[in-house]
Amino acid sequence: MIDAIDELHEPVADLAQRLESWLRTHVQVNAYASWCARKGFGTRWDDHDVIVVQVEGSKHWRLYGPTRIAPMHRDTAQPDPPPEQPIADLVLEPGDVLYLPRGW
């Protein structure tokens, strides 16, 4: 995992700046890689919107909907547990894009 890769690589910084202008919000680019079949993160949510771009390989996602409605930055309150069944169960392949609102 490399957080804030936009601060380390000029082409990614240019992309982040263009996205910031278009979306009118701060953009941070992180890179994640895995070479094994186990999951990288357990069930969780973020306090910010997330756009996932699958670059290589595939990634299985289970989406449960919001478990914390509109969390604020660095929100530490415990979210409600997700329902047993996801609202979406999908696999991202190279070139796929997934948008996750904060709290999902």
Coordinates of C-alpha atoms in Angstrom, one line a residue:
M1 CA 0.0 0.0 0.0
I2 CA 1.2 3.5 -0.9
D3 CA -0.8 6.3 0.5
A4 CA -0.7 9.7 -1.2
I5 CA 1.1 8.5 -4.2
D6 CA 0.1 11.8 -5.8
E7 CA 2.7 13.4 -3.7
L8 CA 5.4 11.1 -5.0
H9 CA 4.7 10.8 -8.7
E10 CA 4.2 13.8 -11.0
P11 CA 1.8 12.2 -13.5
V12 CA -0.4 11.0 -10.7
A13 CA -0.2 14.5 -9.1
D14 CA -1.4 16.0 -12.4
L15 CA -4.3 13.5 -12.5
A16 CA -5.2 14.3 -8.9
Q17 CA -5.2 18.1 -9.6
R18 CA -7.4 17.6 -12.7
L19 CA -9.9 15.5 -10.6
E20 CA -9.9 18.1 -7.9
S21 CA -10.8 20.8 -10.4
W22 CA -13.5 18.7 -11.9
L23 CA -15.0 17.3 -8.6
R24 CA -14.3 20.5 -6.6
T25 CA -12.9 18.6 -3.6
H26 CA -9.6 17.3 -2.3
V27 CA -8.3 14.2 -4.0
Q28 CA -5.7 11.8 -2.6
V29 CA -4.5 8.8 -4.7
N30 CA -3.5 5.6 -2.9
A31 CA -2.2 2.4 -4.6
Y32 CA -2.9 -1.1 -3.2
A33 CA -1.4 -4.3 -4.4
S34 CA -1.9 -7.9 -3.3
W35 CA -0.2 -11.1 -4.5
C36 CA -2.3 -13.5 -2.5
A37 CA -5.9 -14.7 -2.4
R38 CA -6.7 -13.5 1.2
K39 CA -8.7 -10.3 1.7
G40 CA -6.8 -7.1 2.3
F41 CA -9.3 -5.4 4.5
G42 CA -12.3 -6.7 6.4
T43 CA -15.7 -5.2 6.3
R44 CA -15.3 -1.5 6.7
W45 CA -16.4 2.0 5.6
D46 CA -14.5 5.2 4.9
D47 CA -15.1 8.8 6.1
H48 CA -14.6 10.0 2.5
D49 CA -15.9 9.1 -1.0
V50 CA -13.8 6.4 -2.8
I51 CA -13.3 5.8 -6.5
V52 CA -11.7 2.4 -7.1
V53 CA -9.9 1.8 -10.4
Q54 CA -8.9 -1.8 -11.0
V55 CA -5.6 -1.7 -12.9
E56 CA -4.5 -5.3 -12.9
G57 CA -5.9 -8.6 -11.8
S58 CA -9.3 -8.9 -10.2
K59 CA -10.8 -8.0 -6.8
H60 CA -14.0 -9.4 -5.2
W61 CA -16.2 -6.7 -3.5
R62 CA -19.2 -7.1 -1.3
L63 CA -21.2 -3.9 -0.8
Y64 CA -23.5 -3.6 2.2
G65 CA -24.8 0.0 1.8
P66 CA -24.3 2.7 4.4
T67 CA -23.6 1.5 7.9
R68 CA -22.6 5.0 9.0
I69 CA -24.7 7.8 7.4
A70 CA -22.5 10.7 6.2
P71 CA -19.5 10.2 8.5
M72 CA -17.3 13.2 9.0
H73 CA -13.5 13.3 8.6
R74 CA -11.8 11.1 11.2
D75 CA -15.2 9.9 12.5
T76 CA -14.7 7.5 15.4
A77 CA -18.2 6.5 16.3
Q78 CA -19.1 2.8 16.0
P79 CA -21.2 2.2 12.9
D80 CA -24.2 -0.2 13.0
P81 CA -23.2 -3.7 11.8
P82 CA -23.9 -4.3 8.1
P83 CA -26.8 -6.6 7.1
E84 CA -26.0 -10.2 6.6
Q85 CA -26.6 -10.1 2.9
P86 CA -24.7 -7.6 0.7
I87 CA -26.7 -5.4 -1.7
A88 CA -24.0 -6.1 -4.4
D89 CA -21.5 -8.9 -4.8
L90 CA -19.2 -8.2 -7.7
V91 CA -15.7 -8.7 -9.1
L92 CA -13.7 -5.9 -10.6
E93 CA -11.6 -6.6 -13.6
P94 CA -8.9 -4.4 -15.2
G95 CA -10.4 -1.2 -16.4
D96 CA -13.5 -1.4 -14.1
V97 CA -14.3 1.6 -11.9
L98 CA -16.3 1.5 -8.7
Y99 CA -17.7 4.5 -6.7
L100 CA -18.3 4.2 -3.0
P101 CA -19.9 7.0 -1.1
R102 CA -18.5 7.8 2.4
G103 CA -20.1 5.5 5.0
W104 CA -20.6 2.6 2.6

